[in-house]
């Protein structure tokens, strides 16, 4: 492994992964291949741009020729596919984009990977592919995939293609299924950065429904380390869950953000729920722990670091919260906020 293509490397987790890998492996060359959608931002890669072992290619993973050209030009031997449309709410509003990028795009990458014979194709997937998990169950890697949103269905579809290429063509693949990440460079449409940046500006924190839905919020670098371990030590054709196994209700997460910022809990505003909202995901991560991984940050540490980053990097998120973002925010929240207040 020497020349890695990181698709979606200008996004949240991808950019953190690029910085992590450049620092950890002195002889690796990293090429980011990214379409630069609203979520992909060159400023996320500012630290990497000056590094001679780093290159950036602007392109769409659905464009087979562009992918092939980048893979050949940079003698790529490893592909890590982060590129995706990642927001569940947007996937509910406009499902076509998730199908195109997450399914068709993954297929195009697999085709090129097979053609050139890469050493490894690693797919970044999500705990959402298991669907809603009732108490006290935890999802293990062999469990059935029962996705319930356009986003999670597209990610499950992508996984099935990846596995099919392993079985049918012998492509050396691995998959990780991560729980919710938090940390630097997280686009402020997702709950934690949205609540944090709204709270800084004394704006309401829109909590869906009763806010008792639970998520496993993990620090992004813990997820990156899990991916790194699977990339180097994971068994071919296998997938691995990555999360803290600690569950936090959204309402508790919102209150903690307000406490960290010294803001009143009255900023919490209950709004109409997300359609088909999965109330709980819960991973069993023992398979990854058996490879020597453990989560280094507790939820409180991860949240504290994240909130501090947004306080200290307002030059990063303030320009984002304008233009297209405001139009999206209006479409997403205007009617929701007027709906009957749900039971708390
Ligand atoms: P993000 O939305 O922050 O970034 C996505 C990146 O993909 C952007 O840079 C965007 O420009 C790029 N992209 C989108 N469509 C593209 C296309 N057609 N061609 C090339 N590039 C394209 O996403 P993220 O939150 O960093 O998530 C990264 C990956 O991790 C995704 O595959 C997501 O499903 C998965 N994941 C995310 C989380 C999470 O909590 N954020 C948890 C588990 C898994
Ligand atoms: O679980 C992994 C997944 O985590 C990733 O695969 C997705 O790419 C990523 O976006 C994330 O999905 P979620 O839907 O869990 O993340 P989001 O930040 O959108 O929402 C977190 C929780 O907060 C969820 O229960 C919905 C709720 N929520 C979200 C928003 C945006 C609110 O209550 N209000 C909001 O305004």
JSON list of N, CA and C in Angstrom, two decimals, residues 17 51 137 185:
[
{"chain": "A", "resi": 17, "resn": "UNK", "atom": "N", "xyz": [-9.52, 12.16, 7.84]},
{"chain": "A", "resi": 17, "resn": "UNK", "atom": "CA", "xyz": [-8.77, 10.93, 7.54]},
{"chain": "A", "resi": 17, "resn": "UNK", "atom": "C", "xyz": [-7.49, 11.25, 6.76]},
{"chain": "A", "resi": 51, "resn": "UNK", "atom": "N", "xyz": [1.67, 19.76, 1.34]},
{"chain": "A", "resi": 51, "resn": "UNK", "atom": "CA", "xyz": [2.44, 18.53, 1.52]},
{"chain": "A", "resi": 51, "resn": "UNK", "atom": "C", "xyz": [2.75, 17.91, 0.15]},
{"chain": "A", "resi": 137, "resn": "UNK", "atom": "N", "xyz": [-31.31, -4.88, 21.89]},
{"chain": "A", "resi": 137, "resn": "UNK", "atom": "CA", "xyz": [-30.47, -5.46, 20.82]},
{"chain": "A", "resi": 137, "resn": "UNK", "atom": "C", "xyz": [-29.28, -4.58, 20.46]},
{"chain": "A", "resi": 185, "resn": "UNK", "atom": "N", "xyz": [-14.69, 20.35, 11.06]},
{"chain": "A", "resi": 185, "resn": "UNK", "atom": "CA", "xyz": [-15.05, 20.34, 9.63]},
{"chain": "A", "resi": 185, "resn": "UNK", "atom": "C", "xyz": [-16.38, 19.64, 9.34]}
]
